[in-house]
C-alpha positions as a printed NumPy array, in Angstrom:
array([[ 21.907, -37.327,   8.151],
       [ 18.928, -37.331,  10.808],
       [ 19.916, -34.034,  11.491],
       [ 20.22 , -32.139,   8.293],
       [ 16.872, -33.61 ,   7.999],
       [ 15.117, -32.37 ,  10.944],
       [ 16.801, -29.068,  10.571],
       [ 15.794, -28.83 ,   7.048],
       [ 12.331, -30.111,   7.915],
       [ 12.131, -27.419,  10.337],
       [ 13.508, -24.327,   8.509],
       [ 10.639, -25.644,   5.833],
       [  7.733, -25.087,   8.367],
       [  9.527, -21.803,   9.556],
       [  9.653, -20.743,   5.681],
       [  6.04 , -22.296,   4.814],
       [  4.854, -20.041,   7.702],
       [  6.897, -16.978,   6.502],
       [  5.943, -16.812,   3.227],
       [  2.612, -17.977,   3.348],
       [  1.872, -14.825,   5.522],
       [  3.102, -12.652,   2.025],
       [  1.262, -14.832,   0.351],
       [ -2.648, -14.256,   2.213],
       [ -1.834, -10.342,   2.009],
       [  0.584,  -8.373,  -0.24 ],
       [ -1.384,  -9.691,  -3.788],
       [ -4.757,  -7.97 ,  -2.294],
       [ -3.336,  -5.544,   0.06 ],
       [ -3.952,  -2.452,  -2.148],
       [ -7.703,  -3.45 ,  -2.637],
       [ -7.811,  -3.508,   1.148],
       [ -6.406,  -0.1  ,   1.834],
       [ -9.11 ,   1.146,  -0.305],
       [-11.555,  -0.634,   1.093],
       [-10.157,   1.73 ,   3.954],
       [-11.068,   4.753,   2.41 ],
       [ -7.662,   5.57 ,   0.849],
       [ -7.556,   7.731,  -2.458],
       [ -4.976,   6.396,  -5.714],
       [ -2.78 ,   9.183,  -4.388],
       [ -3.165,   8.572,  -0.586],
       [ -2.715,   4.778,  -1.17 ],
       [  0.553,   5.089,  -3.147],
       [  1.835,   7.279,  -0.627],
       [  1.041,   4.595,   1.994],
       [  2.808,   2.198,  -0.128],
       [  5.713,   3.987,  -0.589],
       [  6.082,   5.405,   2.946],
       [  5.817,   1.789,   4.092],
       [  8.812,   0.167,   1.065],
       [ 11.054,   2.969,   2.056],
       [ 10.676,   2.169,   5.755],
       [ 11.197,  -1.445,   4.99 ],
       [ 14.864,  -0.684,   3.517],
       [ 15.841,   1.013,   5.955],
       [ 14.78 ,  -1.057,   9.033],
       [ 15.631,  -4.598,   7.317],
       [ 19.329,  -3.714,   8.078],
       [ 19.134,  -2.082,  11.533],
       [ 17.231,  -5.314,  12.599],
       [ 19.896,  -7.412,  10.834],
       [ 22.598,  -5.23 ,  12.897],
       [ 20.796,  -5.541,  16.219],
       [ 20.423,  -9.411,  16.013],
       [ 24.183,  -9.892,  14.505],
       [ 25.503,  -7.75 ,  17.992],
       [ 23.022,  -9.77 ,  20.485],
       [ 23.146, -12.792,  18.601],
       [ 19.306, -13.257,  19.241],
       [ 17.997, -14.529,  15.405],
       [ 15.28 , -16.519,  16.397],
       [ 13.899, -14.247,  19.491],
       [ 14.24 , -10.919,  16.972],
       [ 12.319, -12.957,  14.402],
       [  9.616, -14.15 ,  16.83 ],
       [  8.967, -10.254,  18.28 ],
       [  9.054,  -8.807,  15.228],
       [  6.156, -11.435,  13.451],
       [  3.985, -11.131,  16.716],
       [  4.329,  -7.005,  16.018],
       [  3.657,  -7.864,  12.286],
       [  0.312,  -9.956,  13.753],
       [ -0.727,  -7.681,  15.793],
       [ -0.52 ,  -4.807,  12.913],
       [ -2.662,  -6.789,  10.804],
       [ -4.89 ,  -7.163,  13.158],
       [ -5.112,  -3.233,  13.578],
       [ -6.006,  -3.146,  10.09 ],
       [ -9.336,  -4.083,  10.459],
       [ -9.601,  -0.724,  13.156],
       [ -7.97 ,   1.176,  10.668],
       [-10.19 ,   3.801,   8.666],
       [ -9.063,   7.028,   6.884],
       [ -5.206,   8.051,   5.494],
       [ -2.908,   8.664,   8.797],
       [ -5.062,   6.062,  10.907],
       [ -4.167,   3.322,   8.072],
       [ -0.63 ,   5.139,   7.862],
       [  0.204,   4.38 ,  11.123],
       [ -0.753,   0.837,  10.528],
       [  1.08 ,   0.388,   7.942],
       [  4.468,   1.469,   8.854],
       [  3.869,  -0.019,  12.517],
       [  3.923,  -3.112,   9.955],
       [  6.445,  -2.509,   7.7  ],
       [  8.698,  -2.026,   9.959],
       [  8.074,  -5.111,  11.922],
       [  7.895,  -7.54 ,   8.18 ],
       [ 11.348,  -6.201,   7.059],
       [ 13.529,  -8.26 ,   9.184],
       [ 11.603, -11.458,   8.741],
       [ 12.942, -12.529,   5.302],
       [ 16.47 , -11.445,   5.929],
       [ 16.772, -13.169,   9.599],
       [ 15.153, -16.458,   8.397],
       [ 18.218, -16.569,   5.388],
       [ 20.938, -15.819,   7.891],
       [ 19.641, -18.636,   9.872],
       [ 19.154, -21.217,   7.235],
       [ 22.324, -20.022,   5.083],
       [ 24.387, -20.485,   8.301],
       [ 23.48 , -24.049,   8.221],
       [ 23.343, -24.767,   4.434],
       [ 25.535, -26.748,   3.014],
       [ 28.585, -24.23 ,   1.647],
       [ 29.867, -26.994,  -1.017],
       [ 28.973, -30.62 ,  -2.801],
       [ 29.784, -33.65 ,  -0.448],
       [ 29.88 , -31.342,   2.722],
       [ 27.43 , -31.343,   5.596],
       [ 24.125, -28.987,   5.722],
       [ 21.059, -28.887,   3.283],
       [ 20.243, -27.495,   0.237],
       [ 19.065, -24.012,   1.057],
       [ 17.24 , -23.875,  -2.322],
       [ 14.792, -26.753,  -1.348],
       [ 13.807, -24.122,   1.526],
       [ 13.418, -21.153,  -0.409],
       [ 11.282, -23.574,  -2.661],
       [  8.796, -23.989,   0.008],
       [  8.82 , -20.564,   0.756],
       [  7.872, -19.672,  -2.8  ],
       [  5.153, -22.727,  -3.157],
       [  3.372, -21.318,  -0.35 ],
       [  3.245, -17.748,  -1.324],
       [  1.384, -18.965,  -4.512],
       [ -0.577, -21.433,  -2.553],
       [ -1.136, -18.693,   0.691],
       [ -1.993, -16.231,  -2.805],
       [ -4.814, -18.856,  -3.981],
       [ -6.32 , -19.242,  -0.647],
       [ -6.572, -15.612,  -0.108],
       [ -8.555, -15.516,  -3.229],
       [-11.199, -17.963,  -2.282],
       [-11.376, -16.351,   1.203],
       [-11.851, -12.708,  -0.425],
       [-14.393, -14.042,  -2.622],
       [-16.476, -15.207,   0.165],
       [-15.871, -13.428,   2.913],
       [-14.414, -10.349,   1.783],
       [-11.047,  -8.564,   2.139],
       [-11.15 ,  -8.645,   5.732],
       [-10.211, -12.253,   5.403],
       [ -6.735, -11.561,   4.345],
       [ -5.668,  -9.943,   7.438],
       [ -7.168, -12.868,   9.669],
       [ -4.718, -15.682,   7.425],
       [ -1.715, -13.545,   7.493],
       [ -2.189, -12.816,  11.093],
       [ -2.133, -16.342,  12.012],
       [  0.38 , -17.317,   9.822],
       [  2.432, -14.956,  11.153],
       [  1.891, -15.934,  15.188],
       [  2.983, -19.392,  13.392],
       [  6.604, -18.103,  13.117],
       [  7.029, -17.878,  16.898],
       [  6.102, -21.782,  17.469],
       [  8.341, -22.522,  14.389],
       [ 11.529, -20.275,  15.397],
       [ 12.686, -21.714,  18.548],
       [ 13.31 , -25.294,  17.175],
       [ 15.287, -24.414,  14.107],
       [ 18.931, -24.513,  14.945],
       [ 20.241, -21.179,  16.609],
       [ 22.751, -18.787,  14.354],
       [ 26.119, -20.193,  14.871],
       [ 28.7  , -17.67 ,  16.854],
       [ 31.367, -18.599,  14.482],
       [ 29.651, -18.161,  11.228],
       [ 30.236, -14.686,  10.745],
       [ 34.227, -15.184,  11.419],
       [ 35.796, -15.861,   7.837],
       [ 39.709, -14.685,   9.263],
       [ 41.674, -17.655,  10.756],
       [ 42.122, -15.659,  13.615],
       [ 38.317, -15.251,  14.451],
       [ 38.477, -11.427,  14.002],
       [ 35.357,  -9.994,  12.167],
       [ 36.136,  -8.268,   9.079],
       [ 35.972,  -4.192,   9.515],
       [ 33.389,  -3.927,   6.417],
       [ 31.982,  -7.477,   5.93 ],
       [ 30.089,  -5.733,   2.82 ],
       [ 33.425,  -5.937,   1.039],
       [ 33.533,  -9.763,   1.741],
       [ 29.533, -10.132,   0.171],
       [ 30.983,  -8.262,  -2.877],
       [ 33.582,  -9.928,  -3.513],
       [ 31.583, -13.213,  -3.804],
       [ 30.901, -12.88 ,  -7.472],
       [ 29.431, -16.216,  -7.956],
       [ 26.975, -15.982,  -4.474],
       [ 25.829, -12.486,  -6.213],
       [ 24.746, -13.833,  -9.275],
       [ 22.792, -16.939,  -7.651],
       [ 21.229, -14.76 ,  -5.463],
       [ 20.434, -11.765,  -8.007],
       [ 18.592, -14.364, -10.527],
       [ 17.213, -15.652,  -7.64 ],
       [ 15.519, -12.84 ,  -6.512],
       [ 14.645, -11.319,  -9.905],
       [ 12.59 , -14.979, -10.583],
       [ 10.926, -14.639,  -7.264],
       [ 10.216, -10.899,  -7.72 ],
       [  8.944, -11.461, -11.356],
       [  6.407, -14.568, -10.   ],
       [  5.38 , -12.474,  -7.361],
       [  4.569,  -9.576,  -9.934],
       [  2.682, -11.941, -12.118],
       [  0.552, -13.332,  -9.274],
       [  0.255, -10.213,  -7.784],
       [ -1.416,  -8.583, -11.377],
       [ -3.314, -11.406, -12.098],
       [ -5.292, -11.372,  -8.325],
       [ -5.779,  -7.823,  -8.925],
       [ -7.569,  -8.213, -12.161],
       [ -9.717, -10.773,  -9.849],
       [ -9.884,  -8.822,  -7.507],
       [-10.982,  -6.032,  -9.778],
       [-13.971,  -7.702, -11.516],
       [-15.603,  -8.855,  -7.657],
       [-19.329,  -6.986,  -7.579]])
């Protein structure tokens, strides 16, 4: 019991830190890039440039760490890239200058969310009455500081300006490194689901076939998608009405 605790104590500073990060920047980040001197057109291409990158180098990452088995040390890199690329931001004036930025960034946020579930789901607890923690009491956190990260952000534009947000999700995000390294590694066995120990030839199939995972995790995401919407349209009215 003392340690599903401190794991799940753990993985709930390594989420806090995560999603906090989202939290300080997404809601305001389109405010920011035209504080850069991005145009409506220039800044949805930005935006769109940098979601497409995102799907496609979410599962490369997740490919690279799964064949290395290096979670925790691909999660660390990648939110010290994601720091430093905020950090840029502030540099960064007119389209390809903030371009560059912003897929330098969006390709080094895209593995963050998806590493930090393998690693907590691999030590979740599968069933009732089995060992592990509940991996919605992490996700929880992860959402409560998103809204709280989101509020914070707002005082700090309000006083200080957009600039703010980049300096809060930049630390948050050199938080991950001090939090990865003592959550429990990825198990080398998890991925095994044959008797045998061989690795299925398209794992995918396995994921589908899990009707009942699908659903939890489809209305899971939806709700988290829809508060993040909400929050995200009510800062930029805020944001909107600032002098």
């Amino acid at each position: 019991m003392t340690v599903e605790r401190g794991a799940l104590l753990r993985f709930m500073t390594l989420y806090a830190a995560l999603f906090s990060a989202f939290g300080f920047a997404s809601p305001f980040l389109p405010a920011f890039l035209a504080e850069r001197g991005l145009g409506p057109e220039e800044l949805g291409f930005v935006l769109g440039a940098s979601t497409a990158l995102r799907l496609v180098c979410g599962p490369v990452a997740g490919h690279l760490a799964d064949r290395i088995q290096a979670f925790r040390a691909e999660l660390a890199v990648c939110a010290i890239v994601a720091a430093t690329a905020a950090l840029l931001y502030l540099a960064a004036h007119g389209f390809w200058t903030v371009m560059a930025v912003s897929l330098l960034q969006a390709a080094a946020l895209a593995p963050l969310v998806p590493l930090a579930d393998a690693l907590s789901l691999a030590h979740a607890r599968p069933r009732q009455n089995t060992g592990g923690f509940e991996y919605g009491r992490v996700r929880g956190v992860g959402s409560a500081a998103f809204v709280a990260g989101t509020l914070l952000a707002g005082q700090a534009v309000g006083g200080y300006g957009l600039s703010a947000i980049m300096w809060l999700s930049a630390t948050a995000l050199l938080t991950i490194p001090i939090a990865a390294p003592f959550v429990p590694p990825f198990p080398e066995n998890a991925a095994r689901d044959k008797p045998n120990g061989e690795i299925p030839r398209r794992p995918w199939l396995t994921l589908l076939r899990q009707r009942d995972r699908i659903k939890i995790v489809a209305a899971g995401e939806l709700l988290d998608r829809s508060l993040r919407s909400l929050i995200a349209a009510r800062t930029a009215c805020v944001v909107l009405a600032l002098p």
